[in-house]
PDB file of C-alpha atoms in Angstrom:
ATOM      1  CA  MET A   1      21.076   5.644  61.605  1.00 58.00           C
ATOM      2  CA  ILE A   2      21.611   2.340  59.790  1.00 61.00           C
ATOM      3  CA  ASN A   3      21.071  -0.852  61.761  1.00 78.00           C
ATOM      4  CA  VAL A   4      22.060  -4.452  61.029  1.00 79.00           C
ATOM      5  CA  ASP A   5      19.413  -7.060  60.198  1.00 79.00           C
ATOM      6  CA  LEU A   6      20.780 -10.611  60.417  1.00 83.00           C
ATOM      7  CA  ARG A   7      17.434 -11.995  59.290  1.00 84.00           C
ATOM      8  CA  ALA A   8      18.175 -10.651  55.792  1.00 81.00           C
ATOM      9  CA  LEU A   9      20.862 -13.345  55.530  1.00 86.00           C
ATOM     10  CA  THR A  10      19.143 -16.195  57.372  1.00 88.00           C
ATOM     11  CA  LYS A  11      15.635 -16.110  55.893  1.00 89.00           C
ATOM     12  CA  PRO A  12      15.029 -18.487  52.930  1.00 89.00           C
ATOM     13  CA  VAL A  13      15.224 -15.791  50.265  1.00 91.00           C
ATOM     14  CA  GLY A  14      18.419 -14.452  51.857  1.00 91.00           C
ATOM     15  CA  ILE A  15      20.027 -17.896  51.810  1.00 93.00           C
ATOM     16  CA  MET A  16      19.116 -18.246  48.131  1.00 94.00           C
ATOM     17  CA  ARG A  17      20.703 -14.894  47.370  1.00 94.00           C
ATOM     18  CA  ILE A  18      23.911 -15.926  49.127  1.00 95.00           C
ATOM     19  CA  MET A  19      23.955 -19.148  47.103  1.00 96.00           C
ATOM     20  CA  ALA A  20      23.321 -17.221  43.878  1.00 96.00           C
ATOM     21  CA  ALA A  21      26.189 -14.810  44.613  1.00 96.00           C
ATOM     22  CA  ILE A  22      28.567 -17.715  45.283  1.00 96.00           C
ATOM     23  CA  LEU A  23      27.480 -19.653  42.187  1.00 96.00           C
ATOM     24  CA  THR A  24      27.732 -16.683  39.816  1.00 96.00           C
ATOM     25  CA  CYS A  25      31.183 -15.905  41.205  1.00 95.00           C
ATOM     26  CA  MET A  26      32.217 -19.544  40.645  1.00 95.00           C
ATOM     27  CA  SER A  27      30.965 -19.536  37.052  1.00 95.00           C
ATOM     28  CA  LEU A  28      32.709 -16.241  36.374  1.00 93.00           C
ATOM     29  CA  SER A  29      35.984 -17.505  37.844  1.00 94.00           C
ATOM     30  CA  LEU A  30      35.898 -20.818  35.988  1.00 94.00           C
ATOM     31  CA  VAL A  31      35.299 -19.176  32.609  1.00 94.00           C
ATOM     32  CA  ALA A  32      37.833 -16.403  33.245  1.00 93.00           C
ATOM     33  CA  SER A  33      40.472 -19.014  34.090  1.00 91.00           C
ATOM     34  CA  VAL A  34      40.015 -20.600  30.649  1.00 89.00           C
ATOM     35  CA  GLY A  35      40.905 -17.423  28.806  1.00 84.00           C
ATOM     36  CA  TYR A  36      39.394 -14.551  26.844  1.00 82.00           C
ATOM     37  CA  ASP A  37      37.121 -15.034  23.846  1.00 85.00           C
ATOM     38  CA  THR A  38      36.218 -12.318  21.357  1.00 83.00           C
ATOM     39  CA  THR A  39      32.712 -13.542  20.476  1.00 86.00           C
ATOM     40  CA  ALA A  40      29.612 -11.600  21.527  1.00 89.00           C
ATOM     41  CA  TYR A  41      28.064 -14.721  23.101  1.00 91.00           C
ATOM     42  CA  TRP A  42      31.051 -15.146  25.412  1.00 92.00           C
ATOM     43  CA  ALA A  43      30.782 -11.471  26.382  1.00 93.00           C
ATOM     44  CA  TRP A  44      27.049 -11.928  27.069  1.00 93.00           C
ATOM     45  CA  CYS A  45      27.709 -14.881  29.370  1.00 94.00           C
ATOM     46  CA  MET A  46      30.412 -12.994  31.268  1.00 95.00           C
ATOM     47  CA  PHE A  47      28.194  -9.925  31.532  1.00 95.00           C
ATOM     48  CA  THR A  48      25.337 -12.051  32.876  1.00 95.00           C
ATOM     49  CA  TRP A  49      27.447 -13.564  35.651  1.00 96.00           C
ATOM     50  CA  CYS A  50      28.991 -10.187  36.559  1.00 96.00           C
ATOM     51  CA  PHE A  51      25.625  -8.423  36.498  1.00 96.00           C
ATOM     52  CA  CYS A  52      23.881 -11.072  38.605  1.00 95.00           C
ATOM     53  CA  PHE A  53      26.753 -11.301  41.092  1.00 96.00           C
ATOM     54  CA  PHE A  54      26.999  -7.528  41.561  1.00 96.00           C
ATOM     55  CA  PHE A  55      23.294  -6.867  42.050  1.00 95.00           C
ATOM     56  CA  THR A  56      22.715  -9.962  44.207  1.00 95.00           C
ATOM     57  CA  LEU A  57      25.565  -8.880  46.478  1.00 95.00           C
ATOM     58  CA  LEU A  58      24.275  -5.296  46.479  1.00 95.00           C
ATOM     59  CA  ILE A  59      20.774  -6.465  47.491  1.00 94.00           C
ATOM     60  CA  LEU A  60      22.242  -8.544  50.328  1.00 93.00           C
ATOM     61  CA  ILE A  61      24.289  -5.612  51.616  1.00 93.00           C
ATOM     62  CA  LEU A  62      21.417  -3.122  51.415  1.00 92.00           C
ATOM     63  CA  GLU A  63      19.033  -5.473  53.232  1.00 91.00           C
ATOM     64  CA  PHE A  64      21.636  -6.491  55.822  1.00 91.00           C
ATOM     65  CA  THR A  65      22.322  -2.834  56.655  1.00 89.00           C
ATOM     66  CA  THR A  66      18.560  -1.984  56.410  1.00 87.00           C
ATOM     67  CA  PHE A  67      19.545   0.796  54.002  1.00 87.00           C
ATOM     68  CA  SER A  68      16.978  -0.644  51.592  1.00 84.00           C
ATOM     69  CA  THR A  69      14.162   0.784  53.740  1.00 81.00           C
ATOM     70  CA  LYS A  70      15.421   4.314  53.062  1.00 83.00           C
ATOM     71  CA  LEU A  71      15.448   4.089  49.270  1.00 79.00           C
ATOM     72  CA  PRO A  72      12.888   6.250  47.376  1.00 74.00           C
ATOM     73  CA  PHE A  73      11.327   3.393  45.371  1.00 72.00           C
ATOM     74  CA  ALA A  74       9.494   0.116  45.983  1.00 74.00           C
ATOM     75  CA  TRP A  75      12.272  -2.178  47.190  1.00 83.00           C
ATOM     76  CA  GLU A  76      10.248  -5.396  47.076  1.00 82.00           C
ATOM     77  CA  ASP A  77       9.233  -4.589  43.512  1.00 81.00           C
ATOM     78  CA  PHE A  78      12.874  -4.078  42.530  1.00 84.00           C
ATOM     79  CA  THR A  79      14.131  -7.314  44.108  1.00 88.00           C
ATOM     80  CA  ALA A  80      11.308  -9.381  42.616  1.00 85.00           C
ATOM     81  CA  ALA A  81      11.950  -7.890  39.176  1.00 85.00           C
ATOM     82  CA  PHE A  82      15.685  -8.509  39.478  1.00 90.00           C
ATOM     83  CA  ALA A  83      15.118 -12.162  40.411  1.00 91.00           C
ATOM     84  CA  MET A  84      12.942 -12.646  37.316  1.00 90.00           C
ATOM     85  CA  LEU A  85      15.458 -10.881  35.083  1.00 91.00           C
ATOM     86  CA  ALA A  86      18.368 -12.875  36.538  1.00 94.00           C
ATOM     87  CA  SER A  87      16.420 -16.098  35.931  1.00 94.00           C
ATOM     88  CA  LEU A  88      15.925 -15.207  32.271  1.00 92.00           C
ATOM     89  CA  MET A  89      19.550 -14.180  31.800  1.00 94.00           C
ATOM     90  CA  CYS A  90      20.869 -17.347  33.468  1.00 94.00           C
ATOM     91  CA  LEU A  91      18.497 -19.463  31.378  1.00 94.00           C
ATOM     92  CA  ALA A  92      19.968 -17.914  28.227  1.00 93.00           C
ATOM     93  CA  VAL A  93      23.494 -18.603  29.503  1.00 94.00           C
ATOM     94  CA  CYS A  94      22.556 -22.218  30.301  1.00 93.00           C
ATOM     95  CA  ILE A  95      21.698 -22.618  26.619  1.00 91.00           C
ATOM     96  CA  ILE A  96      24.366 -20.448  24.971  1.00 91.00           C
ATOM     97  CA  TYR A  97      27.503 -21.379  26.896  1.00 92.00           C
ATOM     98  CA  PRO A  98      27.244 -25.204  26.701  1.00 91.00           C
ATOM     99  CA  THR A  99      26.200 -24.972  23.039  1.00 87.00           C
ATOM    100  CA  PHE A 100      29.122 -22.881  21.833  1.00 86.00           C
ATOM    101  CA  PHE A 101      31.939 -23.185  24.374  1.00 87.00           C
ATOM    102  CA  THR A 102      32.030 -26.699  25.854  1.00 86.00           C
ATOM    103  CA  CYS A 103      33.641 -29.870  24.529  1.00 83.00           C
ATOM    104  CA  ASN A 104      34.420 -33.386  25.726  1.00 82.00           C
ATOM    105  CA  ASN A 105      37.870 -32.341  26.990  1.00 86.00           C
ATOM    106  CA  CYS A 106      36.884 -29.014  28.560  1.00 86.00           C
ATOM    107  CA  PRO A 107      36.407 -29.724  32.295  1.00 90.00           C
ATOM    108  CA  ARG A 108      36.285 -26.092  33.431  1.00 92.00           C
ATOM    109  CA  GLN A 109      33.784 -25.115  30.744  1.00 92.00           C
ATOM    110  CA  ILE A 110      31.602 -28.093  31.655  1.00 93.00           C
ATOM    111  CA  ALA A 111      31.871 -27.214  35.339  1.00 94.00           C
ATOM    112  CA  ALA A 112      30.903 -23.592  34.589  1.00 94.00           C
ATOM    113  CA  SER A 113      27.865 -24.818  32.641  1.00 94.00           C
ATOM    114  CA  VAL A 114      26.748 -27.051  35.509  1.00 95.00           C
ATOM    115  CA  VAL A 115      27.254 -24.332  38.127  1.00 95.00           C
ATOM    116  CA  SER A 116      25.372 -21.840  35.949  1.00 94.00           C
ATOM    117  CA  ALA A 117      22.469 -24.287  35.609  1.00 95.00           C
ATOM    118  CA  VAL A 118      22.314 -24.651  39.392  1.00 96.00           C
ATOM    119  CA  CYS A 119      22.392 -20.863  39.701  1.00 95.00           C
ATOM    120  CA  PHE A 120      19.436 -20.634  37.337  1.00 95.00           C
ATOM    121  CA  GLY A 121      17.554 -23.023  39.612  1.00 95.00           C
ATOM    122  CA  VAL A 122      18.380 -20.864  42.639  1.00 95.00           C
ATOM    123  CA  TYR A 123      17.032 -17.716  40.979  1.00 95.00           C
ATOM    124  CA  VAL A 124      13.879 -19.586  39.962  1.00 93.00           C
ATOM    125  CA  GLY A 125      13.539 -20.619  43.602  1.00 93.00           C
ATOM    126  CA  GLU A 126      13.792 -16.981  44.658  1.00 91.00           C
ATOM    127  CA  VAL A 127      11.109 -16.019  42.145  1.00 88.00           C
ATOM    128  CA  SER A 128       8.879 -18.793  43.517  1.00 87.00           C
ATOM    129  CA  LEU A 129       9.375 -17.575  47.082  1.00 85.00           C
ATOM    130  CA  ASN A 130       8.488 -14.023  46.063  1.00 78.00           C
ATOM    131  CA  TYR A 131       5.361 -15.296  44.298  1.00 74.00           C
ATOM    132  CA  TYR A 132       4.071 -17.711  46.930  1.00 70.00           C
ATOM    133  CA  HIS A 133       5.194 -15.728  49.990  1.00 64.00           C
ATOM    134  CA  PRO A 134       4.738 -12.041  49.097  1.00 60.00           C
ATOM    135  CA  SER A 135       5.739  -9.425  51.641  1.00 58.00           C
ATOM    136  CA  GLY A 136       2.263  -7.908  51.741  1.00 50.00           C
ATOM    137  CA  GLN A 137       3.403  -4.571  50.369  1.00 52.00           C
ATOM    138  CA  ASN A 138       1.800  -3.004  47.344  1.00 49.00           C
ATOM    139  CA  SER A 139       3.237  -4.332  44.113  1.00 59.00           C
ATOM    140  CA  GLY A 140       4.995  -1.895  41.839  1.00 70.00           C
ATOM    141  CA  PHE A 141       4.955  -1.815  38.058  1.00 78.00           C
ATOM    142  CA  LEU A 142       7.724  -4.393  37.595  1.00 78.00           C
ATOM    143  CA  SER A 143       5.748  -7.011  39.530  1.00 76.00           C
ATOM    144  CA  THR A 144       2.652  -6.635  37.359  1.00 81.00           C
ATOM    145  CA  VAL A 145       1.983  -8.553  34.143  1.00 84.00           C
ATOM    146  CA  PRO A 146       2.693  -5.512  31.880  1.00 87.00           C
ATOM    147  CA  GLY A 147       5.935  -4.869  33.770  1.00 87.00           C
ATOM    148  CA  ILE A 148       7.046  -8.489  33.446  1.00 88.00           C
ATOM    149  CA  MET A 149       6.263  -8.421  29.723  1.00 92.00           C
ATOM    150  CA  LYS A 150       8.251  -5.212  29.286  1.00 93.00           C
ATOM    151  CA  MET A 151      11.278  -6.833  30.948  1.00 92.00           C
ATOM    152  CA  LEU A 152      10.879  -9.881  28.726  1.00 93.00           C
ATOM    153  CA  GLU A 153      10.708  -7.673  25.621  1.00 94.00           C
ATOM    154  CA  ILE A 154      13.925  -5.909  26.631  1.00 94.00           C
ATOM    155  CA  PHE A 155      15.639  -9.206  27.440  1.00 94.00           C
ATOM    156  CA  LEU A 156      14.770 -10.743  24.067  1.00 95.00           C
ATOM    157  CA  ALA A 157      15.939  -7.584  22.309  1.00 95.00           C
ATOM    158  CA  CYS A 158      19.274  -7.874  24.144  1.00 93.00           C
ATOM    159  CA  LEU A 159      19.680 -11.413  22.786  1.00 93.00           C
ATOM    160  CA  ILE A 160      18.987 -10.063  19.300  1.00 95.00           C
ATOM    161  CA  PHE A 161      21.617  -7.335  19.702  1.00 94.00           C
ATOM    162  CA  THR A 162      24.100  -9.916  20.976  1.00 92.00           C
ATOM    163  CA  SER A 163      23.634 -11.919  17.770  1.00 91.00           C
ATOM    164  CA  LEU A 164      23.704  -8.974  15.361  1.00 92.00           C
ATOM    165  CA  GLU A 165      26.725  -8.299  13.161  1.00 88.00           C
ATOM    166  CA  GLU A 166      26.992  -5.305  10.846  1.00 87.00           C
ATOM    167  CA  SER A 167      27.878  -7.528   7.905  1.00 84.00           C
ATOM    168  CA  GLN A 168      24.493  -9.244   8.246  1.00 85.00           C
ATOM    169  CA  TYR A 169      22.408  -6.177   7.400  1.00 89.00           C
ATOM    170  CA  SER A 170      24.669  -3.410   6.053  1.00 87.00           C
ATOM    171  CA  ALA A 171      23.943  -4.206   2.379  1.00 85.00           C
ATOM    172  CA  SER A 172      20.175  -4.689   2.736  1.00 90.00           C
ATOM    173  CA  PRO A 173      17.683  -1.830   3.405  1.00 93.00           C
ATOM    174  CA  GLU A 174      15.081  -4.437   4.447  1.00 93.00           C
ATOM    175  CA  LEU A 175      17.362  -5.884   7.128  1.00 94.00           C
ATOM    176  CA  GLN A 176      18.340  -2.372   8.217  1.00 95.00           C
ATOM    177  CA  TRP A 177      14.623  -1.742   8.812  1.00 96.00           C
ATOM    178  CA  CYS A 178      14.552  -4.840  11.033  1.00 95.00           C
ATOM    179  CA  VAL A 179      17.476  -3.500  13.073  1.00 96.00           C
ATOM    180  CA  ALA A 180      15.664  -0.161  13.374  1.00 96.00           C
ATOM    181  CA  VAL A 181      12.586  -2.018  14.669  1.00 97.00           C
ATOM    182  CA  TYR A 182      14.631  -3.841  17.297  1.00 97.00           C
ATOM    183  CA  SER A 183      16.341  -0.621  18.399  1.00 96.00           C
ATOM    184  CA  LEU A 184      13.255   1.624  18.540  1.00 96.00           C
ATOM    185  CA  CYS A 185      11.142  -0.911  20.435  1.00 95.00           C
ATOM    186  CA  PHE A 186      14.011  -1.525  22.863  1.00 95.00           C
ATOM    187  CA  ILE A 187      14.399   2.202  23.602  1.00 95.00           C
ATOM    188  CA  PHE A 188      10.681   2.841  24.094  1.00 94.00           C
ATOM    189  CA  ALA A 189      10.251  -0.247  26.304  1.00 93.00           C
ATOM    190  CA  ILE A 190      13.015   1.045  28.594  1.00 92.00           C
ATOM    191  CA  LEU A 191      11.411   4.508  28.582  1.00 92.00           C
ATOM    192  CA  ILE A 192       8.035   3.075  29.645  1.00 90.00           C
ATOM    193  CA  ILE A 193       9.662   1.153  32.498  1.00 87.00           C
ATOM    194  CA  VAL A 194      11.550   4.249  33.702  1.00 85.00           C
ATOM    195  CA  LEU A 195       8.433   6.448  33.594  1.00 85.00           C
ATOM    196  CA  SER A 196       6.311   3.824  35.358  1.00 83.00           C
ATOM    197  CA  VAL A 197       8.825   2.947  38.086  1.00 77.00           C
ATOM    198  CA  GLY A 198       9.581   6.624  38.687  1.00 74.00           C
ATOM    199  CA  GLN A 199       5.822   7.311  38.892  1.00 75.00           C
ATOM    200  CA  TRP A 200       6.123  10.105  36.327  1.00 82.00           C
ATOM    201  CA  THR A 201       3.227   8.890  34.172  1.00 79.00           C
ATOM    202  CA  SER A 202       0.861  11.257  36.004  1.00 78.00           C
ATOM    203  CA  LEU A 203       2.758  14.217  34.518  1.00 79.00           C
ATOM    204  CA  PHE A 204       1.336  13.454  31.077  1.00 77.00           C
ATOM    205  CA  PRO A 205      -1.728  15.548  30.107  1.00 77.00           C
ATOM    206  CA  PHE A 206      -3.444  12.408  28.777  1.00 75.00           C
ATOM    207  CA  ALA A 207      -3.968   8.801  29.853  1.00 79.00           C
ATOM    208  CA  PHE A 208      -0.546   7.150  29.791  1.00 83.00           C
ATOM    209  CA  GLU A 209      -2.134   3.677  29.756  1.00 85.00           C
ATOM    210  CA  LYS A 210      -3.797   4.380  26.408  1.00 86.00           C
ATOM    211  CA  LEU A 211      -0.520   5.721  25.007  1.00 88.00           C
ATOM    212  CA  ALA A 212       1.154   2.488  26.102  1.00 89.00           C
ATOM    213  CA  ILE A 213      -1.533   0.486  24.269  1.00 90.00           C
ATOM    214  CA  ILE A 214      -0.869   2.432  21.062  1.00 92.00           C
ATOM    215  CA  TYR A 215       2.852   1.794  21.456  1.00 93.00           C
ATOM    216  CA  ASN A 216       2.315  -1.931  22.078  1.00 94.00           C
ATOM    217  CA  LEU A 217       0.149  -2.252  18.976  1.00 95.00           C
ATOM    218  CA  LEU A 218       2.672  -0.364  16.829  1.00 96.00           C
ATOM    219  CA  ALA A 219       5.546  -2.428  18.244  1.00 96.00           C
ATOM    220  CA  ALA A 220       3.668  -5.665  17.498  1.00 96.00           C
ATOM    221  CA  LEU A 221       3.054  -4.536  13.902  1.00 96.00           C
ATOM    222  CA  MET A 222       6.689  -3.481  13.509  1.00 97.00           C
ATOM    223  CA  TYR A 223       7.889  -6.817  14.845  1.00 97.00           C
ATOM    224  CA  LEU A 224       5.479  -8.549  12.470  1.00 97.00           C
ATOM    225  CA  SER A 225       7.192  -6.792   9.555  1.00 97.00           C
ATOM    226  CA  ALA A 226      10.592  -7.830  10.935  1.00 96.00           C
ATOM    227  CA  LEU A 227       9.278 -11.363  11.390  1.00 96.00           C
ATOM    228  CA  VAL A 228       8.602 -11.494   7.649  1.00 96.00           C
ATOM    229  CA  MET A 229      11.612  -9.537   6.380  1.00 95.00           C
ATOM    230  CA  TRP A 230      14.439 -10.909   8.518  1.00 95.00           C
ATOM    231  CA  PRO A 231      14.197 -14.608   7.545  1.00 93.00           C
ATOM    232  CA  LEU A 232      13.143 -13.729   3.976  1.00 93.00           C
ATOM    233  CA  TYR A 233      16.174 -11.566   3.237  1.00 92.00           C
ATOM    234  CA  SER A 234      18.648 -13.280   5.588  1.00 91.00           C
ATOM    235  CA  PHE A 235      18.240 -16.816   4.272  1.00 88.00           C
ATOM    236  CA  HIS A 236      17.472 -16.129   0.594  1.00 82.00           C
ATOM    237  CA  ASN A 237      20.108 -18.102  -1.346  1.00 81.00           C
ATOM    238  CA  ASN A 238      21.960 -18.518   1.947  1.00 79.00           C
ATOM    239  CA  LYS A 239      22.179 -22.138   3.029  1.00 83.00           C
ATOM    240  CA  ARG A 240      23.963 -23.152   6.206  1.00 81.00           C
ATOM    241  CA  PRO A 241      27.673 -23.461   5.321  1.00 79.00           C
ATOM    242  CA  GLY A 242      29.601 -26.574   6.248  1.00 76.00           C
ATOM    243  CA  SER A 243      32.095 -24.465   8.198  1.00 73.00           C
ATOM    244  CA  CYS A 244      29.434 -23.966  10.901  1.00 73.00           C
ATOM    245  CA  VAL A 245      30.273 -27.468  12.145  1.00 69.00           C
ATOM    246  CA  ILE A 246      33.787 -26.252  12.991  1.00 71.00           C
ATOM    247  CA  ILE A 247      33.313 -22.536  13.644  1.00 69.00           C
ATOM    248  CA  ARG A 248      30.999 -21.856  16.558  1.00 71.00           C
ATOM    249  CA  PRO A 249      29.082 -19.613  16.635  1.00 75.00           C
ATOM    250  CA  CYS A 250      28.979 -18.989  12.905  1.00 81.00           C
ATOM    251  CA  PRO A 251      27.121 -16.017  11.337  1.00 82.00           C
ATOM    252  CA  TRP A 252      24.396 -18.261   9.900  1.00 85.00           C
ATOM    253  CA  ASP A 253      23.553 -19.629  13.356  1.00 86.00           C
ATOM    254  CA  LYS A 254      23.372 -16.090  14.706  1.00 89.00           C
ATOM    255  CA  GLN A 255      20.871 -15.179  12.000  1.00 91.00           C
ATOM    256  CA  MET A 256      18.764 -18.152  13.071  1.00 91.00           C
ATOM    257  CA  VAL A 257      18.904 -16.992  16.701  1.00 91.00           C
ATOM    258  CA  ILE A 258      17.709 -13.532  15.642  1.00 94.00           C
ATOM    259  CA  THR A 259      14.833 -15.120  13.718  1.00 95.00           C
ATOM    260  CA  PHE A 260      13.613 -17.082  16.726  1.00 94.00           C
ATOM    261  CA  MET A 261      14.023 -14.113  19.102  1.00 95.00           C
ATOM    262  CA  THR A 262      12.014 -11.987  16.667  1.00 96.00           C
ATOM    263  CA  ILE A 263       9.219 -14.572  16.715  1.00 96.00           C
ATOM    264  CA  PHE A 264       9.218 -14.737  20.511  1.00 96.00           C
ATOM    265  CA  ASN A 265       9.216 -10.951  20.902  1.00 96.00           C
ATOM    266  CA  PHE A 266       6.374 -10.565  18.410  1.00 97.00           C
ATOM    267  CA  ILE A 267       4.350 -13.012  20.505  1.00 96.00           C
ATOM    268  CA  VAL A 268       5.177 -11.121  23.714  1.00 96.00           C
ATOM    269  CA  TYR A 269       4.238  -7.737  22.214  1.00 96.00           C
ATOM    270  CA  THR A 270       0.978  -9.209  20.921  1.00 96.00           C
ATOM    271  CA  LEU A 271       0.133 -10.631  24.357  1.00 95.00           C
ATOM    272  CA  ASP A 272       1.147  -7.348  25.975  1.00 93.00           C
ATOM    273  CA  SER A 273      -1.202  -5.451  23.653  1.00 93.00           C
ATOM    274  CA  ALA A 274      -4.106  -7.824  24.291  1.00 93.00           C
ATOM    275  CA  TYR A 275      -3.639  -7.737  28.053  1.00 91.00           C
ATOM    276  CA  SER A 276      -3.324  -3.927  28.149  1.00 88.00           C
ATOM    277  CA  ILE A 277      -6.483  -3.487  26.070  1.00 89.00           C
ATOM    278  CA  ARG A 278      -8.383  -5.850  28.353  1.00 87.00           C
ATOM    279  CA  LEU A 279      -7.026  -4.090  31.456  1.00 83.00           C
ATOM    280  CA  VAL A 280      -7.903  -0.571  30.321  1.00 76.00           C
ATOM    281  CA  PHE A 281     -11.132  -1.012  28.346  1.00 75.00           C
ATOM    282  CA  CYS A 282     -12.703  -4.083  29.978  1.00 73.00           C
ATOM    283  CA  VAL A 283     -11.570  -4.319  33.599  1.00 62.00           C
ATOM    284  CA  GLY A 284     -11.132  -0.553  34.000  1.00 53.00           C
ATOM    285  CA  ASN A 285     -14.719   0.168  32.967  1.00 56.00           C
ATOM    286  CA  GLN A 286     -16.287  -2.298  35.388  1.00 54.00           C
TER     287      GLN A 286
END
């Protein structure tokens, strides 16, 4: 039997979730009222608001009906991970949407940017509450440092995919290798999260942690190659065109975004490798 828990809506984290649901719905409505845009960045912003609104509302409903206690996975781990992911996604929107879609005479776009920034602050507040006032339950994989890094790696890869256009790499084998790096690392990072959250790592006939270290090292090396190849072959004899002042976002700017996201993801994979090695070979042997 499912009961009703009013405290899920009145406790601080519940109030923040209600605010986040309202704010994401407001941002979504304001941007939708302006009209449709065909760019990938616009689609990313709309997806972010829809995704955050849906899952925030779903979390509220499941906790209000206490159905969350009957789910076969660590609920607190899931909600904490979602809050961190929503914070990252809203942070990206706070940068992307005002940069490419606002103007001096665009009141609804400006309002959507402001509301989205407030929503980012609300999700950060939820993350802070989860960190400083934990529930006392055992943390799952997504709440650990390796889990957080895996989510960050996937998030940065999503930003890369949002900026990719086929015309950017179709004529260059070197750039096609970079796209292959982004895709393979993205797939394997998701696979590691699924296996860890589902607690299926014990089914492997060898130490899964050591396999993850090998993957992290390979991914860091692959991203290092992309870090060299992407800017080298993307910007060779390719200066920023003057049309980028008028056309936003222009393909050249997208290539620059991919370059920076590649740098950030290389750093994350390197830190992930170092932390995993320390965790398995140093802390684990004590």
